[in-house]
mmCIF file of C-alpha atoms in Angstrom:
data_model
loop_
_atom_site.group_PDB
_atom_site.id
_atom_site.type_symbol
_atom_site.label_atom_id
_atom_site.label_comp_id
_atom_site.label_asym_id
_atom_site.label_seq_id
_atom_site.Cartn_x
_atom_site.Cartn_y
_atom_site.Cartn_z
ATOM 1 C CA UNK A 1 26.690 -29.556 1.541
ATOM 2 C CA UNK A 2 23.427 -30.520 2.740
ATOM 3 C CA UNK A 3 20.290 -29.283 2.096
ATOM 4 C CA UNK A 4 18.863 -25.961 3.890
ATOM 5 C CA UNK A 5 15.356 -27.153 6.072
ATOM 6 C CA UNK A 6 12.524 -25.169 4.993
ATOM 7 C CA UNK A 7 11.149 -22.257 7.069
ATOM 8 C CA UNK A 8 7.973 -23.953 5.880
ATOM 9 C CA UNK A 9 5.558 -24.831 3.203
ATOM 10 C CA UNK A 10 2.635 -24.006 1.906
ATOM 11 C CA UNK A 11 0.803 -26.204 -0.461
ATOM 12 C CA UNK A 12 -1.274 -24.513 -3.362
ATOM 13 C CA UNK A 13 -4.116 -25.268 -3.477
ATOM 14 C CA UNK A 14 -4.785 -26.060 -7.197
ATOM 15 C CA UNK A 15 -1.135 -28.177 -7.179
ATOM 16 C CA UNK A 16 2.167 -27.287 -5.687
ATOM 17 C CA UNK A 17 4.135 -25.856 -3.105
ATOM 18 C CA UNK A 18 5.369 -22.450 -2.441
ATOM 19 C CA UNK A 19 8.774 -23.383 -0.087
ATOM 20 C CA UNK A 20 10.543 -21.005 2.249
ATOM 21 C CA UNK A 21 14.594 -21.340 3.360
ATOM 22 C CA UNK A 22 16.966 -19.159 4.740
ATOM 23 C CA UNK A 23 19.741 -19.540 2.459
ATOM 24 C CA UNK A 24 21.830 -16.370 4.792
ATOM 25 C CA UNK A 25 20.572 -15.102 8.104
ATOM 26 C CA UNK A 26 17.290 -12.641 6.708
ATOM 27 C CA UNK A 27 17.549 -13.802 3.744
ATOM 28 C CA UNK A 28 14.456 -15.664 2.386
ATOM 29 C CA UNK A 29 14.134 -17.656 -0.390
ATOM 30 C CA UNK A 30 11.420 -18.469 -1.983
ATOM 31 C CA UNK A 31 10.806 -21.519 -4.224
ATOM 32 C CA UNK A 32 7.833 -21.768 -6.508
ATOM 33 C CA UNK A 33 7.038 -25.432 -7.182
ATOM 34 C CA UNK A 34 3.606 -25.770 -9.661
ATOM 35 C CA UNK A 35 4.174 -27.261 -11.893
ATOM 36 C CA UNK A 36 4.578 -27.579 -15.148
ATOM 37 C CA UNK A 37 5.501 -23.941 -15.459
ATOM 38 C CA UNK A 38 4.234 -21.695 -11.912
ATOM 39 C CA UNK A 39 1.390 -19.982 -13.732
ATOM 40 C CA UNK A 40 -0.126 -17.338 -11.833
ATOM 41 C CA UNK A 41 -3.602 -18.743 -10.667
ATOM 42 C CA UNK A 42 -5.994 -17.509 -7.709
ATOM 43 C CA UNK A 43 -4.544 -20.444 -5.552
ATOM 44 C CA UNK A 44 -0.574 -20.007 -6.076
ATOM 45 C CA UNK A 45 -1.215 -16.212 -5.648
ATOM 46 C CA UNK A 46 -3.300 -16.354 -2.935
ATOM 47 C CA UNK A 47 -0.445 -18.997 -1.244
ATOM 48 C CA UNK A 48 1.995 -16.283 -2.515
ATOM 49 C CA UNK A 49 0.542 -13.633 -0.319
ATOM 50 C CA UNK A 50 0.493 -15.947 2.763
ATOM 51 C CA UNK A 51 4.077 -16.840 2.059
ATOM 52 C CA UNK A 52 4.759 -12.594 2.138
ATOM 53 C CA UNK A 53 2.560 -12.220 5.484
ATOM 54 C CA UNK A 54 4.267 -14.649 7.310
ATOM 55 C CA UNK A 55 7.409 -13.850 6.489
ATOM 56 C CA UNK A 56 6.226 -9.707 7.825
ATOM 57 C CA UNK A 57 5.052 -10.978 10.604
ATOM 58 C CA UNK A 58 6.297 -13.778 11.988
ATOM 59 C CA UNK A 59 10.080 -13.249 11.149
ATOM 60 C CA UNK A 60 13.010 -10.572 11.604
ATOM 61 C CA UNK A 61 13.250 -8.086 8.807
ATOM 62 C CA UNK A 62 15.288 -8.964 6.099
ATOM 63 C CA UNK A 63 15.284 -9.533 2.271
ATOM 64 C CA UNK A 64 13.173 -12.199 0.079
ATOM 65 C CA UNK A 65 14.356 -13.768 -2.824
ATOM 66 C CA UNK A 66 12.164 -15.258 -5.217
ATOM 67 C CA UNK A 67 12.895 -17.946 -7.387
ATOM 68 C CA UNK A 68 11.635 -21.295 -9.257
ATOM 69 C CA UNK A 69 12.623 -24.868 -7.736
ATOM 70 C CA UNK A 70 11.830 -25.695 -12.355
ATOM 71 C CA UNK A 71 14.461 -24.568 -14.397
ATOM 72 C CA UNK A 72 12.641 -24.008 -17.377
ATOM 73 C CA UNK A 73 10.777 -21.546 -15.986
ATOM 74 C CA UNK A 74 9.897 -18.938 -13.224
ATOM 75 C CA UNK A 75 6.560 -18.330 -14.573
ATOM 76 C CA UNK A 76 5.057 -19.166 -18.038
ATOM 77 C CA UNK A 77 1.847 -16.384 -17.463
ATOM 78 C CA UNK A 78 -0.611 -15.387 -15.792
ATOM 79 C CA UNK A 79 -4.513 -15.004 -13.992
ATOM 80 C CA UNK A 80 -3.016 -11.813 -12.584
ATOM 81 C CA UNK A 81 -5.933 -10.857 -9.876
ATOM 82 C CA UNK A 82 -3.064 -8.881 -7.884
ATOM 83 C CA UNK A 83 0.241 -7.834 -7.727
ATOM 84 C CA UNK A 84 2.910 -8.497 -4.832
ATOM 85 C CA UNK A 85 3.554 -5.091 -2.563
ATOM 86 C CA UNK A 86 5.857 -6.096 0.522
ATOM 87 C CA UNK A 87 5.858 -2.855 2.971
ATOM 88 C CA UNK A 88 9.065 -3.846 5.103
ATOM 89 C CA UNK A 89 11.322 -6.197 3.112
ATOM 90 C CA UNK A 90 13.499 -5.633 0.374
ATOM 91 C CA UNK A 91 11.933 -8.008 -2.824
ATOM 92 C CA UNK A 92 14.519 -9.552 -5.290
ATOM 93 C CA UNK A 93 13.899 -12.425 -7.801
ATOM 94 C CA UNK A 94 16.136 -14.966 -9.048
ATOM 95 C CA UNK A 95 15.048 -16.468 -13.013
ATOM 96 C CA UNK A 96 16.310 -19.273 -13.522
ATOM 97 C CA UNK A 97 14.277 -19.707 -17.121
ATOM 98 C CA UNK A 98 11.685 -18.116 -18.532
ATOM 99 C CA UNK A 99 9.523 -15.018 -17.427
ATOM 100 C CA UNK A 100 6.747 -14.847 -19.752
ATOM 101 C CA UNK A 101 3.674 -12.470 -19.401
ATOM 102 C CA UNK A 102 2.384 -12.042 -15.680
ATOM 103 C CA UNK A 103 5.798 -13.979 -15.105
ATOM 104 C CA UNK A 104 7.301 -10.974 -15.958
ATOM 105 C CA UNK A 105 5.113 -8.614 -14.386
ATOM 106 C CA UNK A 106 5.360 -10.413 -11.144
ATOM 107 C CA UNK A 107 9.248 -10.157 -11.319
ATOM 108 C CA UNK A 108 8.895 -6.205 -12.080
ATOM 109 C CA UNK A 109 7.145 -5.805 -8.921
ATOM 110 C CA UNK A 110 9.976 -6.510 -6.976
ATOM 111 C CA UNK A 111 13.073 -4.618 -6.304
ATOM 112 C CA UNK A 112 15.518 -6.080 -7.893
ATOM 113 C CA UNK A 113 16.300 -9.066 -10.936
ATOM 114 C CA UNK A 114 18.325 -11.286 -11.837
ATOM 115 C CA UNK A 115 18.428 -13.927 -14.021
ATOM 116 C CA UNK A 116 20.477 -17.269 -15.632
ATOM 117 C CA UNK A 117 22.270 -15.310 -18.579
ATOM 118 C CA UNK A 118 22.502 -19.014 -20.000
ATOM 119 C CA UNK A 119 18.972 -19.894 -20.359
ATOM 120 C CA UNK A 120 14.956 -18.450 -20.846
ATOM 121 C CA UNK A 121 14.122 -15.410 -22.315
ATOM 122 C CA UNK A 122 11.672 -12.452 -20.683
ATOM 123 C CA UNK A 123 8.424 -11.387 -22.559
ATOM 124 C CA UNK A 124 5.465 -9.926 -22.855
ATOM 125 C CA UNK A 125 3.135 -11.687 -25.406
ATOM 126 C CA UNK A 126 0.223 -10.375 -24.229
ATOM 127 C CA UNK A 127 0.227 -9.513 -28.379
ATOM 128 C CA UNK A 128 0.349 -12.773 -29.496
ATOM 129 C CA UNK A 129 -2.702 -14.401 -27.239
ATOM 130 C CA UNK A 130 -4.829 -11.351 -28.017
ATOM 131 C CA UNK A 131 -4.645 -10.540 -23.663
ATOM 132 C CA UNK A 132 -4.579 -6.182 -23.218
ATOM 133 C CA UNK A 133 -2.558 -4.791 -20.416
ATOM 134 C CA UNK A 134 -4.903 -3.513 -18.154
ATOM 135 C CA UNK A 135 -3.433 -0.054 -16.371
ATOM 136 C CA UNK A 136 -1.405 -1.822 -13.319
ATOM 137 C CA UNK A 137 -0.233 -4.106 -15.314
ATOM 138 C CA UNK A 138 1.681 -1.427 -18.347
ATOM 139 C CA UNK A 139 2.312 0.673 -15.627
ATOM 140 C CA UNK A 140 4.764 -0.738 -13.559
ATOM 141 C CA UNK A 141 6.898 -1.226 -16.997
ATOM 142 C CA UNK A 142 6.324 2.191 -17.238
ATOM 143 C CA UNK A 143 7.820 2.963 -14.451
ATOM 144 C CA UNK A 144 10.634 0.803 -14.160
ATOM 145 C CA UNK A 145 12.322 0.295 -18.079
ATOM 146 C CA UNK A 146 14.433 3.369 -18.283
ATOM 147 C CA UNK A 147 13.994 3.335 -22.272
ATOM 148 C CA UNK A 148 10.363 4.370 -24.103
ATOM 149 C CA UNK A 149 11.930 3.145 -27.196
ATOM 150 C CA UNK A 150 12.549 -0.514 -25.014
ATOM 151 C CA UNK A 151 9.111 -0.125 -23.471
ATOM 152 C CA UNK A 152 6.956 0.252 -26.669
ATOM 153 C CA UNK A 153 9.203 -2.772 -28.467
ATOM 154 C CA UNK A 154 7.910 -4.624 -25.103
ATOM 155 C CA UNK A 155 4.565 -4.186 -25.798
ATOM 156 C CA UNK A 156 3.935 -3.836 -29.361
ATOM 157 C CA UNK A 157 6.405 -6.161 -30.786
ATOM 158 C CA UNK A 158 6.453 -9.052 -27.913
ATOM 159 C CA UNK A 159 9.433 -9.138 -28.360
ATOM 160 C CA UNK A 160 11.645 -11.497 -26.450
ATOM 161 C CA UNK A 161 15.060 -10.456 -24.387
ATOM 162 C CA UNK A 162 17.565 -13.263 -23.703
ATOM 163 C CA UNK A 163 19.288 -12.132 -19.614
ATOM 164 C CA UNK A 164 22.376 -10.032 -21.664
ATOM 165 C CA UNK A 165 20.449 -7.838 -23.619
ATOM 166 C CA UNK A 166 18.055 -7.920 -21.028
ATOM 167 C CA UNK A 167 20.489 -6.367 -18.319
ATOM 168 C CA UNK A 168 21.972 -4.262 -21.378
ATOM 169 C CA UNK A 169 17.444 -2.516 -21.348
ATOM 170 C CA UNK A 170 17.348 -2.566 -17.885
ATOM 171 C CA UNK A 171 15.023 -4.898 -17.556
ATOM 172 C CA UNK A 172 17.477 -6.828 -15.144
ATOM 173 C CA UNK A 173 19.975 -5.933 -12.155
ATOM 174 C CA UNK A 174 22.189 -8.618 -12.767
ATOM 175 C CA UNK A 175 22.617 -12.237 -13.677
ATOM 176 C CA UNK A 176 23.413 -15.299 -11.656
ATOM 177 C CA UNK A 177 21.685 -17.697 -9.792
ATOM 178 C CA UNK A 178 20.062 -17.805 -6.021
ATOM 179 C CA UNK A 179 24.358 -17.234 -4.619
ATOM 180 C CA UNK A 180 24.841 -14.557 -6.787
ATOM 181 C CA UNK A 181 21.818 -12.692 -5.599
ATOM 182 C CA UNK A 182 23.333 -13.402 -2.389
ATOM 183 C CA UNK A 183 26.205 -11.512 -3.025
ATOM 184 C CA UNK A 184 24.181 -9.085 -4.446
ATOM 185 C CA UNK A 185 22.685 -8.526 -0.987
ATOM 186 C CA UNK A 186 25.663 -8.422 0.752
ATOM 187 C CA UNK A 187 27.037 -5.586 -1.667
ATOM 188 C CA UNK A 188 24.039 -3.392 -1.498
ATOM 189 C CA UNK A 189 23.879 -3.455 1.774
ATOM 190 C CA UNK A 190 20.416 -4.149 1.671
ATOM 191 C CA UNK A 191 19.466 -6.432 5.254
ATOM 192 C CA UNK A 192 19.562 -3.576 7.464
ATOM 193 C CA UNK A 193 17.736 -1.162 5.251
ATOM 194 C CA UNK A 194 14.521 -2.045 6.021
ATOM 195 C CA UNK A 195 15.110 -1.424 9.800
ATOM 196 C CA UNK A 196 13.687 2.291 9.677
ATOM 197 C CA UNK A 197 9.923 1.296 9.607
ATOM 198 C CA UNK A 198 9.717 3.239 6.177
ATOM 199 C CA UNK A 199 10.706 1.371 3.340
ATOM 200 C CA UNK A 200 6.969 1.119 2.531
ATOM 201 C CA UNK A 201 5.928 4.510 1.939
ATOM 202 C CA UNK A 202 9.219 5.364 0.491
ATOM 203 C CA UNK A 203 8.212 2.529 -2.249
ATOM 204 C CA UNK A 204 4.707 3.594 -2.626
ATOM 205 C CA UNK A 205 6.013 7.244 -3.323
ATOM 206 C CA UNK A 206 8.408 5.622 -6.382
ATOM 207 C CA UNK A 207 5.590 4.176 -8.216
ATOM 208 C CA UNK A 208 3.033 5.804 -7.289
ATOM 209 C CA UNK A 209 1.427 5.849 -10.626
ATOM 210 C CA UNK A 210 1.461 1.992 -10.538
ATOM 211 C CA UNK A 211 -0.001 2.005 -6.474
ATOM 212 C CA UNK A 212 -2.925 4.076 -7.601
ATOM 213 C CA UNK A 213 -3.875 2.276 -10.310
ATOM 214 C CA UNK A 214 -4.323 -1.387 -8.320
ATOM 215 C CA UNK A 215 -5.788 0.877 -5.731
ATOM 216 C CA UNK A 216 -8.738 1.913 -7.837
ATOM 217 C CA UNK A 217 -8.502 -1.015 -10.254
ATOM 218 C CA UNK A 218 -12.609 -1.767 -9.071
ATOM 219 C CA UNK A 219 -13.683 1.809 -10.310
ATOM 220 C CA UNK A 220 -11.091 1.736 -13.360
ATOM 221 C CA UNK A 221 -13.193 -1.439 -14.473
ATOM 222 C CA UNK A 222 -16.795 0.430 -14.270
ATOM 223 C CA UNK A 223 -15.410 2.948 -16.431
ATOM 224 C CA UNK A 224 -13.529 0.810 -18.570
ATOM 225 C CA UNK A 225 -17.210 -0.908 -19.360
ATOM 226 C CA UNK A 226 -18.440 2.419 -19.870
ATOM 227 C CA UNK A 227 -15.776 2.509 -22.056
ATOM 228 C CA UNK A 228 -15.911 -0.710 -24.183
ATOM 229 C CA UNK A 229 -20.175 0.678 -24.568
ATOM 230 C CA UNK A 230 -18.608 3.514 -26.002
ATOM 231 C CA UNK A 231 -16.490 2.113 -28.265
ATOM 232 C CA UNK A 232 -19.609 -0.148 -29.512
ATOM 233 C CA UNK A 233 -21.632 2.356 -30.071
ATOM 234 C CA UNK A 234 -18.958 4.648 -32.230
ATOM 235 C CA UNK A 235 -18.115 1.689 -34.390
ATOM 236 C CA UNK A 236 -21.968 1.015 -34.739
ATOM 237 C CA UNK A 237 -22.174 4.869 -36.278
ATOM 238 C CA UNK A 238 -19.036 4.763 -38.318
ATOM 239 C CA UNK A 239 -20.998 1.085 -39.800
ATOM 240 C CA UNK A 240 -23.901 3.171 -40.205
ATOM 241 C CA UNK A 241 -22.252 6.026 -42.850
ATOM 242 C CA UNK A 242 -20.420 2.971 -44.474
ATOM 243 C CA UNK A 243 -23.339 1.597 -45.508
ATOM 244 C CA UNK A 244 -25.049 4.344 -46.061
ATOM 245 C CA UNK A 245 -22.073 5.827 -48.525
ATOM 246 C CA UNK A 246 -22.334 2.709 -50.364
ATOM 247 C CA UNK A 247 -26.160 2.596 -50.923
ATOM 248 C CA UNK A 248 -25.653 6.344 -52.475
ATOM 249 C CA UNK A 249 -23.384 4.278 -54.710
ATOM 250 C CA UNK A 250 -20.352 5.946 -53.246
ATOM 251 C CA UNK A 251 -16.910 4.990 -54.888
ATOM 252 C CA UNK A 252 -18.468 3.195 -57.725
ATOM 253 C CA UNK A 253 -16.909 3.873 -61.336
ATOM 254 C CA UNK A 254 -19.396 5.894 -63.936
ATOM 255 C CA UNK A 255 -19.085 5.483 -67.768
#
């Protein structure tokens, strides 16, 4: 079978490209190719959002599938400054390999997730490199992962899930690659479900907590700064109390 000609190709400013093909009628495949591991840098995210905007405004409504042209990685992490929201398309992710940190978050922002059952892990590994989870990041997992114990394990243990276990825990919706994703779309009848124009509103209602955090992000940053200053003040007071206790001879054995 000859290669599917692209609908369009967008170059990423830093390096790489995002290619859009149409493997089936009104099914649009966005393939990430930003070596070595599709990091979510600002130029990558800007190009990704442009690809979604082009599909939203220049092509018939259908289903968007995202995947990676790099077999080992869907995405290995983030410089996370925006979230993926498509108001008029169903969206689906095919992970050919690893989806770590921001890569997994990007997958979770989409409606359905399939993964190669023979390669890769999904993992929230922020704990390993000392990065906090900002409210929109934690919220999407809290809302979409069905088991609270799985949510806890993902964040506090940075557990790596293979595809089979991730499917069992509700992180994934299916197994396979792009052909299986197309079959998934067809079996669920997703192509025509966005025609009524209410899809975006339904999605906002379903994931209202996450949408609220995204829309109020600037205010959150101000509140976060105030909280950090208050935390620093409390720590200084705690340290002062310990030092006063030590100067008073507290805790020393008396002969």
